[in-house]
Tab-separated table of C-alpha atoms in Angstrom:
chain	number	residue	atom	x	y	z
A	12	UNK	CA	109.839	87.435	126.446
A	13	UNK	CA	112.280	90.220	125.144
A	14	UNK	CA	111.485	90.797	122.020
A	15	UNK	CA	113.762	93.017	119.041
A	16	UNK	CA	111.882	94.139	115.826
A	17	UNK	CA	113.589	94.972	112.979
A	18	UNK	CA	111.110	96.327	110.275
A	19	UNK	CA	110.787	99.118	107.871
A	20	UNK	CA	107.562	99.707	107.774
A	21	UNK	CA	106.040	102.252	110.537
A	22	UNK	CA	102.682	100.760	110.278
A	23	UNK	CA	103.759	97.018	110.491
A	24	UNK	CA	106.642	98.138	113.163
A	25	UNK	CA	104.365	99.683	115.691
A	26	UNK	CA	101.919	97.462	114.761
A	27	UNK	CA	103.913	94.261	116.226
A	28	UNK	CA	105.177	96.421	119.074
A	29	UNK	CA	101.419	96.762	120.326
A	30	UNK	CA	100.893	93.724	119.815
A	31	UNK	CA	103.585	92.035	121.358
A	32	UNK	CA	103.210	94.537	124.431
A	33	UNK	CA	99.874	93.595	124.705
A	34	UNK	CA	100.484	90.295	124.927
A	35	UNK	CA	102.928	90.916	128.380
A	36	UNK	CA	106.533	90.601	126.038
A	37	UNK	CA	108.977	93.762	126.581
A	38	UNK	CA	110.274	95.711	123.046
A	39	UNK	CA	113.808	95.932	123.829
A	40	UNK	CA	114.460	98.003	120.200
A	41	UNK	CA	112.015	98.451	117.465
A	42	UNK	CA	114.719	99.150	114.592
A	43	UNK	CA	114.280	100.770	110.702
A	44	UNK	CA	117.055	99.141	108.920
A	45	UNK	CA	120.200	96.528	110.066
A	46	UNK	CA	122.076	99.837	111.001
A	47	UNK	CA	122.792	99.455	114.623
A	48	UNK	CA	120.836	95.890	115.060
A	49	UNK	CA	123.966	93.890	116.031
A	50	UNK	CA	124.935	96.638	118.681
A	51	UNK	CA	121.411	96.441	119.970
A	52	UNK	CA	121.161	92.551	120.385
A	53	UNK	CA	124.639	93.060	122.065
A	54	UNK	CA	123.086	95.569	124.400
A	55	UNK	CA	119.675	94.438	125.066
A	56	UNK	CA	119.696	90.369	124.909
A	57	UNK	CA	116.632	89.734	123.384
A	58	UNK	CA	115.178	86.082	123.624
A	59	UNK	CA	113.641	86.680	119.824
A	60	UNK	CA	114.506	88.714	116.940
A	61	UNK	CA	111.969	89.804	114.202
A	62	UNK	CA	113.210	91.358	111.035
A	63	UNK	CA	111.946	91.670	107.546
A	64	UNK	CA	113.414	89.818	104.816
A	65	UNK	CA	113.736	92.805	102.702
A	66	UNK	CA	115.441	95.935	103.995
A	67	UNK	CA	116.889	99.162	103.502
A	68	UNK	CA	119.009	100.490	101.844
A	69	UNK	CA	118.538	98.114	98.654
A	70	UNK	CA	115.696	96.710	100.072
A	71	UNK	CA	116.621	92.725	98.804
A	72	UNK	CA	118.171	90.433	101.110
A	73	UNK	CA	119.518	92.855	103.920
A	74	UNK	CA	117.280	91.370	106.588
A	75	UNK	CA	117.970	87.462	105.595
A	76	UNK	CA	121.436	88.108	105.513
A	77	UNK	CA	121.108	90.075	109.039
A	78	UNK	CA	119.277	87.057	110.304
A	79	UNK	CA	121.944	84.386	109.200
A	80	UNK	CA	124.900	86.707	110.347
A	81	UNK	CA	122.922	86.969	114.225
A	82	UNK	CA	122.037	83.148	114.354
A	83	UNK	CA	126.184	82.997	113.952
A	84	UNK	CA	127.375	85.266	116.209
A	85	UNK	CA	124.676	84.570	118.894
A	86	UNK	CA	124.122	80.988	119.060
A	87	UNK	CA	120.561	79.647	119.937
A	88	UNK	CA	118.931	83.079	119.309
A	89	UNK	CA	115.456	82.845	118.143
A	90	UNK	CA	114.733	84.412	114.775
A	91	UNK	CA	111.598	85.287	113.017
A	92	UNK	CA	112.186	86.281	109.333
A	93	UNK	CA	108.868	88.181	107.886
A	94	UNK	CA	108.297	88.142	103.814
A	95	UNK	CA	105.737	89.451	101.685
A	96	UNK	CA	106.277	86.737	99.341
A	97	UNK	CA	107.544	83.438	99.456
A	98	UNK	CA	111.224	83.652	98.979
A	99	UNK	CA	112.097	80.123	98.548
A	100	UNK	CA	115.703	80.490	98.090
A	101	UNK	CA	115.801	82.700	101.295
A	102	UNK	CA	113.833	80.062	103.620
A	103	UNK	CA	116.637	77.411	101.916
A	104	UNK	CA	119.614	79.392	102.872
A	105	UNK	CA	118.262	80.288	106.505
A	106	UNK	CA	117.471	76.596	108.083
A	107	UNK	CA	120.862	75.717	106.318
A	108	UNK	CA	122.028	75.973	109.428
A	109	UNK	CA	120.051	73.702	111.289
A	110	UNK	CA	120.267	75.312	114.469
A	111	UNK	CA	116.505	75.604	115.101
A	112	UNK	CA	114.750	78.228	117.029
A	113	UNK	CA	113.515	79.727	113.640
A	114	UNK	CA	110.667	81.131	111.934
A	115	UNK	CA	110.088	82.500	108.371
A	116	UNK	CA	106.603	83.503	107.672
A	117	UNK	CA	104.669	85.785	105.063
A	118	UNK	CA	103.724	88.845	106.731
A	119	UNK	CA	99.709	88.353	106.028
A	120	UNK	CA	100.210	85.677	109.024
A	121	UNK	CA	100.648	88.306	111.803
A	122	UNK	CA	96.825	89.084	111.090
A	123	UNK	CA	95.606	85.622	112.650
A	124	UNK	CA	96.913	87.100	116.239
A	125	UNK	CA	96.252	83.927	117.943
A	126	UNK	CA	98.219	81.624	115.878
A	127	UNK	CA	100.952	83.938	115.295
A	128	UNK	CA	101.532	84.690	118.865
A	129	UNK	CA	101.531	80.794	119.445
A	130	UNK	CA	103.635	80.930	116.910
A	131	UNK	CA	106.191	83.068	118.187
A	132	UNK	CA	106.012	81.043	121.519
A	133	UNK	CA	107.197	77.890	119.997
A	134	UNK	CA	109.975	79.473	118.169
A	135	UNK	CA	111.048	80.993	121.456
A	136	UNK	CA	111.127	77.324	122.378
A	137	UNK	CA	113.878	76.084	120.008
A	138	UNK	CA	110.727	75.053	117.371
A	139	UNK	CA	111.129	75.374	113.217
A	140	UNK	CA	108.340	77.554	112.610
A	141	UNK	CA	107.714	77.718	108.682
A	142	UNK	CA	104.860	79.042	106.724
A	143	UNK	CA	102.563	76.801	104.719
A	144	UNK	CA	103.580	78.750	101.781
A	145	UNK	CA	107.394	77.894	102.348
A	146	UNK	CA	106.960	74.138	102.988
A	147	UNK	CA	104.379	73.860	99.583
A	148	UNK	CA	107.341	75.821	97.089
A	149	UNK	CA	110.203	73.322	98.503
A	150	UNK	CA	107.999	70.145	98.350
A	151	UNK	CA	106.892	71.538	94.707
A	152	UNK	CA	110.565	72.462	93.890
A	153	UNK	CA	111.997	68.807	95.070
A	154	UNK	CA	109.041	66.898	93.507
A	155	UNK	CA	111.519	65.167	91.024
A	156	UNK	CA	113.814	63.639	93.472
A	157	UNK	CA	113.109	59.979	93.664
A	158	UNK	CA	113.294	59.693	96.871
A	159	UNK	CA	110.064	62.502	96.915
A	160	UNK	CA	108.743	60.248	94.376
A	161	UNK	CA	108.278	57.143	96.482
A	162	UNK	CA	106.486	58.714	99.531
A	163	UNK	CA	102.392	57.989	98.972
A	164	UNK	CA	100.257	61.053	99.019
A	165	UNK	CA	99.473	60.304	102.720
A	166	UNK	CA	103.160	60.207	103.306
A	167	UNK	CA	103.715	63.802	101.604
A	168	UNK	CA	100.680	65.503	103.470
A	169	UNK	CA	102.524	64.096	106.623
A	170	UNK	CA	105.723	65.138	105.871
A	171	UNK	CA	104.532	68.875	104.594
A	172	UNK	CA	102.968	69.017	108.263
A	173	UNK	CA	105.962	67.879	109.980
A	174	UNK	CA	108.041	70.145	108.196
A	175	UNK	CA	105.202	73.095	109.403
A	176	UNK	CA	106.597	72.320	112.744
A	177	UNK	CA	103.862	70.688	113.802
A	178	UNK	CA	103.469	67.773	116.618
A	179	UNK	CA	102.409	64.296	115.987
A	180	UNK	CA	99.268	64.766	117.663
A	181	UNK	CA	98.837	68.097	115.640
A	182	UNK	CA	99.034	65.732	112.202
A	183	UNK	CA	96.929	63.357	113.774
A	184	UNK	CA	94.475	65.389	114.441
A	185	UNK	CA	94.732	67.344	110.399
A	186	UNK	CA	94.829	64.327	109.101
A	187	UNK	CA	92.362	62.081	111.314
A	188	UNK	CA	94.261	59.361	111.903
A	189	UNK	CA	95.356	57.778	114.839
A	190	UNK	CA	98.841	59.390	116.521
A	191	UNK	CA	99.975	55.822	115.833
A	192	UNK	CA	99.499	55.870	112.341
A	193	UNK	CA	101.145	59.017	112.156
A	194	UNK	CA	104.207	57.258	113.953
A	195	UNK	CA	104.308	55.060	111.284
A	196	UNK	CA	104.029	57.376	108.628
A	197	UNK	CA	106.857	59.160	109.781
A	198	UNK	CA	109.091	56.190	110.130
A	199	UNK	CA	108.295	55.280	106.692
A	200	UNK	CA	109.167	58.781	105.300
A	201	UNK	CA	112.351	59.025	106.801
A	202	UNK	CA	113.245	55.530	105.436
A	203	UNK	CA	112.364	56.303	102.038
A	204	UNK	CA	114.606	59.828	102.349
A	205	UNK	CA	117.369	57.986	104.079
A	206	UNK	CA	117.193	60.277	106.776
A	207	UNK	CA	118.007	59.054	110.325
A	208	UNK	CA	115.134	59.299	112.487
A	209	UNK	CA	115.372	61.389	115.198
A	210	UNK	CA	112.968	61.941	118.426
A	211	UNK	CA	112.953	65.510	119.157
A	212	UNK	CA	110.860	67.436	116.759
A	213	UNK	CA	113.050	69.816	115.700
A	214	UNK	CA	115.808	68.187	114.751
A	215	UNK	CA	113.410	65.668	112.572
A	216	UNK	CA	112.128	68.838	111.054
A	217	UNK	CA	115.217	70.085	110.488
A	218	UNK	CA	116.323	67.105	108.923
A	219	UNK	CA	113.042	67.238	106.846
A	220	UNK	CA	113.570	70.594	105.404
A	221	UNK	CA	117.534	70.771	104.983
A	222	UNK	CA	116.519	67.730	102.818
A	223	UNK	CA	113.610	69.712	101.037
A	224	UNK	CA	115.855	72.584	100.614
A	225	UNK	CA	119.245	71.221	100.197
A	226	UNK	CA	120.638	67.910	100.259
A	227	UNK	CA	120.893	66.980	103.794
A	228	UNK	CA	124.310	66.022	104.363
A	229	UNK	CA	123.166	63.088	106.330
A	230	UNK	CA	121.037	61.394	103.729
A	231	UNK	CA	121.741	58.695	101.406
A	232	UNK	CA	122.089	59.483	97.682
């Protein structure tokens, strides 16, 4: 996989180049700031960009608004946005778009190698990829909607994990219940949201979090 990194931090920069190298990916560009990073996706046709939320030279929202502005110009390119905090009203305004093929996770995660390399795969995949963080702050944010309020606690635990990107044998497993049960959990959930189910998984997760997030244009009031 071709890989871009766009990161300010030496330490964490070189740090995910080894990594990634490591791991058999190419480094295409390994960039400081957003100066430069549309050229170099222009120029090198990476399969997955990585940039921090938070870059120079104001060091806010450079990198979130450098992710939304890519996913635009350079449709169905896989994004991974890196935070040190949750930044709930970042995450909202990124899977806005629905496209898929996206990740946004705190920056402690790159530390659990395993997962966040498996991670990265499935976003190269055209997977939602959010952290557990994330998905908790919009469930806690939208826990007055009444259409929130009607899911059982089984139904929100399911719905969290579906909206962690995670498979129905995944939540099956987390959960131990049967990958039946989860079916049906997951048909009840959208029913309650008056979201229209959907079989591939990231659209339903898409659907699940543009919901969380926003209201998802699709869903009845």
């Amino acid at each position: 996989m071709r890989v871009l990194i766009c990161e300010d931090s030496v330490l964490l920069r070189e740090g995910l180049v080894r990594l990634l190298a490591d791991d058999g990916h190419e480094i295409v560009a390994a960039l400081a700031d957003t100066d430069g990073l549309e050229a170099a996706v222009a120029d090198t046709s990476p399969d997955l960009c990585i940039l921090d939320v938070r870059l120079p030279p104001t060091w806010t929202d450079e990198g979130i608004r450098a992710a939304i502005a890519l996913r635009s110009r350079h449709p169905g390119l896989a994004v991974l946005v890196l935070s040190q905090y949750v930044e709930e009203r970042y995450a909202s305004d990124l899977i806005a778009d629905g496209q898929g093929s996206l990740g946004y996770l705190l920056k402690d995660r790159v530390a659990d190698v395993r997962d966040f390399l498996e991670a990265l795969g499935r976003i190269a995949g055209g997977a939602t990829v959010l952290d557990p963080e994330v998905v908790s702050q919009l469930l806690t944010r939208r826990r007055r909607d009444e259409r929130l309020q009607s899911l059982t606690e089984r139904e929100r635990s399911v719905l969290a994990l579906i909206a962690e990107g995670r498979s129905n044998q995944s939540i099956a497993q987390t959960l131990f219940v049967s990958p039946a049960s989860v079916e049906k959990y997951i048909t009840a959930i959208f029913t309650k949201l008056g979201l229209e189910p959907d079989e591939t998984g990231n659209r339903r997760v898409i659907a699940a979090l543009v919901h969380l997030g926003h209201d998802h244009p699709g869903a009845s009031s």
